[in-house]
Amino acid sequence: MKQLILKAGREKSLQRHHPWIFSGAVVRVQGDPGPGDSVAVRGAGGEFLAWAVYSPASQIRARVWSWDEKQPVDADLLRARLRAALAARARLLNADDSDAMRLVHGESDGLPGVIADRYGEVVVLQLLSAGAERWRAQIADAVRELSGCACVYERSDADVRGLEGLPVRCGALHGALPAAGVHMREHGLGYLVDVAAGHKTGFYLDQRDNRKRVGELARGREVLNCFCYTGGFTLNALAGGARSVLSVDSSAEALAQARANLQRNDLDVARAQWQDADVFKHLRVLRDQGRSFDLIVLDPPKFAPTAAFAEKAARGYKDINLLALKLLRPDGLLASFSCSGGVSADLFQKILAGAALDAGVDASIVGRYTAGADHPVLLSFPEGDYLKGLLLRRS
Ligand code: SAH
């Protein structure tokens, strides 16, 4: 039998239903499992703890798929988990006049390393673990059938695949991408999503609820949207009645898509300005020009993938938040986000407190943001809780 035996005392995190088994916790591997094979995990005393999938190349040596000894990892388990994940989203889909959302969120849906994002009639899969890789065909078939979407497209090109010893794999698994591009709707706004070459699976679905909230705050305000990507916050701010929106990003492709997305909607293009620039530098330019704004959005890329990068990340967050707070008019709002798993909500709040202090401004927290309900966070897996945002009001 293929099984992992843990060192004495290392069963504790599994007893709390944390799904990762690190290499240092394993004392013995029996039955010569290969990557993607299912293994029984046992404590030092031989007691059954879980069924996991083995990944010899990774520091996360195995990921738990089942806590039930009678339910090993098989096609039935996979289907049941996918069905439950999609059913949980069914009532969210089409709410808010949206047809895009995350259908499967990895560990939090009991499917370690499996991501499925729906954009209109296309589902984009990201398979990030040895287990997800092993069950690729079954996952693609079940997602196609359960979602009713004709096209299932794979975007398994995230860096973490390398840590699992897996090569990049991209391309259609079912059907073909529509020739006219992939269209999606979110809060009644239309977007074209580049699922083949865009970031992640093409769009930052985790900010869905927050784009709406920021849009609702925008009426009559002069808005600065930093790290705008393909224009999500920009379009919501304009739809919400912003007087003007200046959007900044350092990617020319993202800006071109953002402009095209604006054209696609019935919004006043004259109220939008675009800037191809490094936000760290451009905030200084705006400061030197004496500019000021009523609402600023900071949604930077991940500065700290793990806690080891937290200090460097903290300097980056502090810098942009300090500059943004200085550009805010009195009574202005700053919606500031961090998607760094290595920076906790507590640390992020402390960084913003330090930024306000050094900027010489008084500010209060008037809102707290996380990812939406389609990105659930298992209580036993706090690593899933990566996105945090604070809405600050400058006094
Ligand atoms: N707010 C967006 C997602 C932002 S993703 C949304 O709702 O869809 C982060 C963006 O930051 C990417 O578009 C990337 O091109 C951009 N970026 C990364 N580093 C940057 C920098 N130093 N200056 C400006 N833009 C940057």
Coordinates of C-alpha atoms and ligand atoms in Angstrom, one line a residue:
M1 CA 0.0 0.0 0.0
K2 CA 1.2 3.5 -0.9
Q3 CA 1.4 5.5 2.3
L4 CA 3.2 8.3 4.2
I5 CA 4.1 7.9 7.8
L6 CA 4.5 11.2 9.7
K7 CA 7.0 12.0 12.5
A8 CA 5.6 11.9 16.0
G9 CA 3.8 15.1 16.8
R10 CA 3.4 16.1 13.1
E11 CA -0.1 14.8 12.9
K12 CA -1.4 17.8 14.8
S13 CA -2.0 20.1 11.8
L14 CA -3.8 17.3 10.0
Q15 CA -6.0 16.8 13.0
R16 CA -7.0 20.4 12.6
H17 CA -7.8 19.7 8.9
H18 CA -5.0 21.7 7.5
P19 CA -4.5 20.1 4.0
W20 CA -0.8 20.5 3.5
I21 CA 1.9 17.9 4.5
F22 CA 5.4 19.4 4.3
S23 CA 8.4 17.3 3.5
G24 CA 9.9 17.7 7.0
A25 CA 6.8 16.1 8.6
V26 CA 7.3 12.8 6.8
V27 CA 9.4 10.1 8.4
R28 CA 8.7 7.2 5.9
V29 CA 7.3 6.8 2.4
Q30 CA 6.0 3.3 1.6
G31 CA 4.9 1.6 -1.6
D32 CA 7.0 3.8 -3.9
P33 CA 4.3 6.4 -4.9
G34 CA 4.9 8.6 -7.9
P35 CA 3.8 12.1 -8.5
G36 CA 0.0 12.4 -8.5
D37 CA -0.5 9.0 -6.7
S38 CA -2.9 8.8 -3.9
V39 CA -1.4 7.9 -0.5
A40 CA -2.8 7.0 2.9
V41 CA -1.3 9.4 5.5
R42 CA -0.7 7.8 8.9
G43 CA 0.5 9.1 12.3
A44 CA 3.6 7.7 14.0
G45 CA 1.4 5.2 15.7
G46 CA 0.0 3.9 12.4
E47 CA -3.5 5.6 12.8
F48 CA -5.2 6.7 9.6
L49 CA -5.2 10.5 9.2
A50 CA -6.2 11.3 5.6
W51 CA -6.0 10.5 1.9
A52 CA -3.6 12.7 0.2
V53 CA -1.9 13.1 -3.3
Y54 CA 1.8 12.7 -3.4
S55 CA 4.1 15.3 -5.0
P56 CA 7.8 14.3 -4.5
A57 CA 9.2 17.4 -6.2
S58 CA 7.4 19.8 -3.9
Q59 CA 8.1 21.0 -0.3
I60 CA 4.4 20.5 0.1
R61 CA 5.0 16.7 -0.2
A62 CA 1.3 15.8 -0.2
R63 CA -2.1 17.6 -0.2
V64 CA -5.1 16.1 1.5
W65 CA -8.1 15.4 -0.7
S66 CA -10.2 13.4 1.8
W67 CA -10.4 13.0 5.6
D68 CA -12.7 10.0 5.4
E69 CA -10.9 6.6 5.3
K70 CA -13.8 5.1 3.3
Q71 CA -13.5 7.8 0.7
P72 CA -10.2 7.6 -1.2
V73 CA -9.2 9.9 -4.0
D74 CA -11.0 8.7 -7.1
A75 CA -13.2 10.0 -9.9
D76 CA -16.3 9.8 -7.7
L77 CA -14.8 12.0 -5.1
L78 CA -13.6 14.5 -7.7
R79 CA -17.0 14.8 -9.3
A80 CA -18.8 15.2 -6.0
R81 CA -16.4 18.0 -5.0
L82 CA -16.8 19.8 -8.3
R83 CA -20.6 19.4 -8.2
A84 CA -20.7 20.9 -4.7
A85 CA -18.4 23.8 -5.7
L86 CA -20.5 24.7 -8.7
A87 CA -23.8 24.3 -6.8
A88 CA -22.5 26.7 -4.1
R89 CA -21.9 29.3 -6.8
A90 CA -25.2 28.7 -8.7
R91 CA -27.1 31.3 -6.8
L92 CA -24.3 33.9 -7.1
L93 CA -24.1 33.5 -10.9
N94 CA -26.3 36.0 -12.7
A95 CA -26.8 38.0 -9.5
D96 CA -25.6 41.5 -10.0
D97 CA -25.9 41.1 -13.8
S98 CA -22.7 39.2 -13.9
D99 CA -21.7 36.0 -15.7
A100 CA -18.1 35.7 -14.5
M101 CA -16.9 34.1 -11.3
R102 CA -14.6 31.6 -9.7
L103 CA -16.2 28.2 -9.8
V104 CA -13.5 26.2 -8.0
H105 CA -11.1 27.7 -5.5
G106 CA -8.6 25.0 -4.8
E107 CA -8.1 23.8 -1.2
S108 CA -11.1 25.7 0.0
D109 CA -13.3 23.6 -2.2
G110 CA -11.6 20.4 -1.2
L111 CA -9.8 20.2 -4.6
P112 CA -6.1 21.1 -3.9
G113 CA -4.5 23.1 -6.7
V114 CA -7.6 23.2 -8.9
I115 CA -8.8 26.6 -10.0
A116 CA -11.7 27.1 -12.4
D117 CA -12.8 30.6 -13.5
R118 CA -15.9 31.1 -15.6
Y119 CA -16.1 34.0 -18.1
G120 CA -19.5 33.9 -19.9
E121 CA -19.5 30.6 -21.8
V122 CA -15.8 29.8 -21.3
V123 CA -14.3 28.1 -18.2
V124 CA -10.5 28.6 -17.7
L125 CA -8.8 25.9 -15.6
Q126 CA -5.6 26.3 -13.7
L127 CA -4.1 23.0 -12.5
L128 CA -1.4 23.8 -9.9
S129 CA -0.7 20.6 -8.0
A130 CA 0.4 17.0 -8.9
G131 CA -3.1 15.8 -8.0
A132 CA -4.8 18.3 -10.2
E133 CA -2.4 17.3 -13.0
R134 CA -3.1 13.6 -12.6
W135 CA -6.9 14.1 -12.8
R136 CA -6.8 16.7 -15.7
A137 CA -9.0 14.8 -18.1
Q138 CA -11.7 14.0 -15.5
I139 CA -11.7 17.5 -14.1
A140 CA -12.0 19.0 -17.6
D141 CA -14.9 16.6 -18.5
A142 CA -16.8 17.2 -15.3
V143 CA -16.4 21.0 -15.4
R144 CA -17.6 21.0 -19.0
E145 CA -20.7 18.9 -18.2
L146 CA -21.6 20.6 -14.8
S147 CA -21.1 24.2 -16.0
G148 CA -22.7 23.6 -19.4
C149 CA -19.9 25.7 -21.0
A150 CA -18.8 24.3 -24.4
C151 CA -15.2 25.6 -24.0
V152 CA -12.8 24.6 -21.3
Y153 CA -9.4 26.2 -21.7
E154 CA -6.3 25.4 -19.7
R155 CA -4.0 28.1 -18.3
S156 CA -1.5 26.1 -16.2
D157 CA 1.3 28.5 -16.5
A158 CA 1.5 29.9 -13.0
D159 CA 5.0 29.9 -11.4
V160 CA 3.9 27.5 -8.6
R161 CA 3.7 24.7 -11.2
G162 CA 7.5 24.8 -11.3
L163 CA 7.6 24.1 -7.5
E164 CA 5.5 21.0 -8.2
G165 CA 7.9 19.9 -11.0
L166 CA 5.2 20.4 -13.6
P167 CA 5.7 21.9 -17.0
V168 CA 3.6 24.8 -18.5
R169 CA 0.4 23.6 -20.2
C170 CA -2.0 25.9 -22.0
G171 CA -4.7 25.3 -24.6
A172 CA -8.2 24.2 -25.2
L173 CA -9.3 21.0 -23.4
H174 CA -12.8 21.1 -24.8
G175 CA -14.2 23.1 -27.7
A176 CA -12.4 26.2 -28.9
L177 CA -12.2 29.8 -27.7
P178 CA -14.7 32.0 -29.6
A179 CA -13.2 33.7 -32.6
A180 CA -14.6 37.0 -31.6
G181 CA -12.9 36.8 -28.2
V182 CA -14.2 35.9 -24.7
H183 CA -16.9 38.2 -23.4
M184 CA -17.9 38.5 -19.8
R185 CA -20.3 40.8 -17.8
E186 CA -19.7 42.0 -14.3
H187 CA -22.2 44.4 -12.6
G188 CA -23.8 45.0 -15.9
L189 CA -20.4 46.1 -17.5
G190 CA -19.0 44.2 -20.5
Y191 CA -15.4 43.2 -20.8
L192 CA -13.3 41.3 -23.3
V193 CA -11.0 38.9 -21.4
D194 CA -7.7 37.7 -22.8
V195 CA -7.9 34.2 -21.3
A196 CA -4.9 33.0 -23.4
A197 CA -2.4 35.7 -22.4
G198 CA -3.9 37.9 -19.7
H199 CA -2.8 37.8 -16.0
K200 CA -3.9 34.7 -14.0
T201 CA -6.8 33.2 -15.9
G202 CA -7.4 36.6 -17.7
F203 CA -9.2 38.7 -15.0
Y204 CA -8.9 39.5 -11.3
L205 CA -12.3 37.9 -10.3
D206 CA -11.4 38.2 -6.6
Q207 CA -12.0 42.0 -6.7
R208 CA -15.6 41.6 -8.1
D209 CA -17.5 42.8 -5.0
N210 CA -14.9 45.5 -4.3
R211 CA -15.1 47.0 -7.8
K212 CA -18.8 47.4 -7.2
R213 CA -18.3 49.1 -3.8
V214 CA -15.7 51.5 -5.2
G215 CA -18.1 52.3 -8.0
E216 CA -20.8 53.2 -5.5
L217 CA -18.4 55.6 -3.8
A218 CA -17.4 57.4 -7.0
R219 CA -20.3 59.8 -7.7
G220 CA -19.0 63.3 -8.3
R221 CA -15.4 62.4 -7.3
E222 CA -12.1 62.9 -9.1
V223 CA -10.7 59.4 -9.1
L224 CA -7.1 58.0 -9.4
N225 CA -7.0 54.3 -10.2
C226 CA -3.5 52.9 -9.7
F227 CA -2.6 49.4 -11.2
C228 CA -5.7 49.5 -13.3
Y229 CA -5.0 46.4 -15.4
T230 CA -7.9 46.0 -17.9
G231 CA -10.0 48.8 -16.3
G232 CA -12.3 47.0 -13.8
F233 CA -12.2 49.8 -11.1
T234 CA -12.1 52.4 -13.8
L235 CA -15.3 51.3 -15.5
N236 CA -17.1 50.9 -12.2
A237 CA -16.1 54.4 -11.1
L238 CA -17.3 55.9 -14.3
A239 CA -20.6 53.9 -14.2
G240 CA -21.0 55.2 -10.6
G241 CA -20.8 58.8 -11.8
A242 CA -17.2 59.8 -11.2
R243 CA -16.3 63.2 -12.5
S244 CA -13.1 61.9 -13.9
V245 CA -10.8 58.8 -13.6
L246 CA -7.1 58.8 -14.2
S247 CA -5.9 55.2 -14.6
V248 CA -2.3 54.2 -14.3
D249 CA -0.6 50.9 -15.3
S250 CA 2.9 50.0 -16.5
S251 CA 1.5 47.4 -19.0
A252 CA 0.8 48.8 -22.5
E253 CA -1.3 45.7 -23.3
A254 CA -3.4 46.0 -20.2
L255 CA -4.0 49.7 -20.9
A256 CA -5.0 49.0 -24.5
Q257 CA -7.5 46.4 -23.3
A258 CA -8.8 48.8 -20.6
R259 CA -9.5 51.5 -23.2
A260 CA -11.2 49.0 -25.5
N261 CA -13.3 47.8 -22.5
L262 CA -14.4 51.4 -21.9
Q263 CA -15.4 51.8 -25.5
R264 CA -17.5 48.6 -25.3
N265 CA -19.7 50.2 -22.7
D266 CA -22.1 53.1 -22.7
L267 CA -19.8 55.4 -20.6
D268 CA -18.4 58.8 -21.2
V269 CA -14.9 58.2 -22.5
A270 CA -14.1 61.9 -22.2
R271 CA -14.0 61.5 -18.4
A272 CA -11.2 58.9 -18.6
Q273 CA -7.5 59.6 -18.8
W274 CA -4.9 56.9 -19.1
Q275 CA -1.2 56.9 -18.1
D276 CA 1.4 54.2 -19.0
A277 CA 3.7 54.6 -16.1
D278 CA 5.3 53.0 -13.1
V279 CA 3.0 53.8 -10.2
F280 CA 5.9 54.3 -7.7
K281 CA 7.2 57.0 -10.0
H282 CA 4.0 58.5 -11.3
L283 CA 2.6 59.1 -7.8
R284 CA 5.7 61.4 -7.3
V285 CA 5.0 63.1 -10.6
L286 CA 1.4 63.8 -9.5
R287 CA 2.7 65.1 -6.2
D288 CA 5.2 67.4 -7.9
Q289 CA 2.4 68.7 -10.2
G290 CA 0.4 69.6 -7.1
R291 CA -2.5 67.3 -8.2
S292 CA -5.1 66.0 -5.7
F293 CA -8.0 63.5 -5.8
D294 CA -11.2 62.6 -4.0
L295 CA -10.9 58.8 -4.4
I296 CA -7.8 56.7 -4.9
V297 CA -7.6 53.0 -5.6
L298 CA -4.3 51.1 -5.0
D299 CA -4.5 47.5 -6.2
P300 CA -0.9 46.5 -6.7
P301 CA 0.4 43.1 -7.8
K302 CA 1.5 40.6 -5.2
F303 CA 4.6 42.1 -3.4
A304 CA 5.0 39.1 -1.0
P305 CA 4.1 35.6 -2.1
T306 CA 5.2 34.3 1.3
A307 CA 6.0 35.7 4.7
A308 CA 9.8 35.7 3.8
F309 CA 9.1 38.6 1.5
A310 CA 7.0 40.5 4.0
E311 CA 9.6 43.1 5.0
K312 CA 10.4 44.2 1.4
A313 CA 6.7 44.1 0.6
A314 CA 6.0 46.3 3.6
R315 CA 8.3 49.0 2.2
G316 CA 6.5 48.9 -1.1
Y317 CA 3.1 49.2 0.4
K318 CA 4.2 51.9 2.7
D319 CA 5.7 54.0 -0.1
I320 CA 2.6 54.0 -2.4
N321 CA 0.1 54.4 0.5
L322 CA 2.1 57.3 1.9
L323 CA 2.2 59.1 -1.5
A324 CA -1.5 58.3 -2.1
L325 CA -2.6 59.7 1.3
K326 CA -0.8 62.9 0.5
L327 CA -2.6 63.2 -2.9
L328 CA -6.0 62.9 -1.1
R329 CA -8.1 65.9 -0.5
P330 CA -9.6 66.3 3.0
D331 CA -12.6 64.0 3.2
G332 CA -11.1 61.9 0.4
L333 CA -11.2 58.1 0.3
L334 CA -8.3 55.6 -0.3
A335 CA -9.3 52.0 -1.2
S336 CA -6.0 50.2 -0.6
F337 CA -5.5 46.5 -1.3
S338 CA -2.9 43.8 -0.7
C339 CA -3.1 40.4 -2.3
S340 CA 0.1 39.2 -0.7
G341 CA -0.3 36.0 1.2
G342 CA 2.8 36.9 3.2
V343 CA 1.3 40.1 4.6
S344 CA -1.5 39.6 7.1
A345 CA -4.5 41.8 7.5
D346 CA -3.0 43.0 10.8
L347 CA 0.4 43.8 9.3
F348 CA -1.3 45.6 6.4
Q349 CA -3.2 47.8 8.8
K350 CA 0.0 48.6 10.7
I351 CA 1.7 49.5 7.4
L352 CA -1.1 51.9 6.5
A353 CA -1.0 53.4 10.0
G354 CA 2.8 54.1 9.5
A355 CA 2.1 55.5 6.1
A356 CA -0.5 58.0 7.4
L357 CA 1.8 59.0 10.3
D358 CA 4.7 59.7 7.9
A359 CA 2.4 61.5 5.4
G360 CA 1.3 63.7 8.3
V361 CA -2.4 63.0 7.7
D362 CA -5.1 61.7 10.0
A363 CA -7.2 58.9 8.5
S364 CA -9.8 56.4 9.7
I365 CA -10.8 53.0 8.5
V366 CA -14.4 53.3 7.1
G367 CA -14.5 49.9 5.3
R368 CA -12.8 46.5 5.1
Y369 CA -12.6 44.4 2.0
T370 CA -11.9 40.8 1.2
A371 CA -12.4 38.5 -1.9
G372 CA -16.0 37.6 -2.7
A373 CA -18.1 34.6 -1.8
D374 CA -16.8 32.7 -4.9
H375 CA -13.4 32.7 -3.2
P376 CA -14.3 30.9 0.1
V377 CA -11.7 30.6 2.8
L378 CA -11.7 27.3 4.8
L379 CA -11.3 28.1 8.5
S380 CA -8.7 25.3 8.7
F381 CA -6.8 26.8 5.7
P382 CA -6.0 30.5 6.5
E383 CA -3.6 30.6 3.6
G384 CA -6.7 31.0 1.4
D385 CA -7.3 34.4 3.0
Y386 CA -4.9 36.4 0.9
L387 CA -6.8 39.5 -0.3
K388 CA -7.4 42.3 2.1
G389 CA -8.4 45.9 1.6
L390 CA -9.0 48.9 3.8
L391 CA -11.1 51.9 2.9
L392 CA -9.5 54.9 4.6
R393 CA -11.1 58.4 4.9
R394 CA -8.7 61.3 5.3
S395 CA -9.9 63.7 7.9
Ligands
SAH1 N1 -7.2 46.4 -10.2 C1 -7.1 45.5 -11.3 C2 -6.1 44.4 -11.1 C3 -4.7 44.9 -10.8 S1 -3.4 43.7 -11.2 C4 -8.5 44.9 -11.6 O1 -9.5 45.1 -10.9 O2 -8.6 44.2 -12.6 C5 -2.0 44.6 -11.0 C6 -1.6 45.5 -12.2 O3 -0.5 46.2 -11.8 C7 -1.3 44.8 -13.5 O4 -2.1 45.3 -14.5 C8 0.2 45.2 -13.8 O5 0.5 45.4 -15.1 C9 0.3 46.4 -13.0 N2 1.7 46.8 -12.4 C10 2.6 46.0 -11.8 N3 3.6 46.7 -11.4 C11 3.4 48.0 -11.7 C12 4.1 49.2 -11.5 N4 5.2 49.2 -10.8 N5 3.5 50.3 -11.9 C13 2.3 50.3 -12.6 N6 1.6 49.2 -12.8 C14 2.1 48.0 -12.4

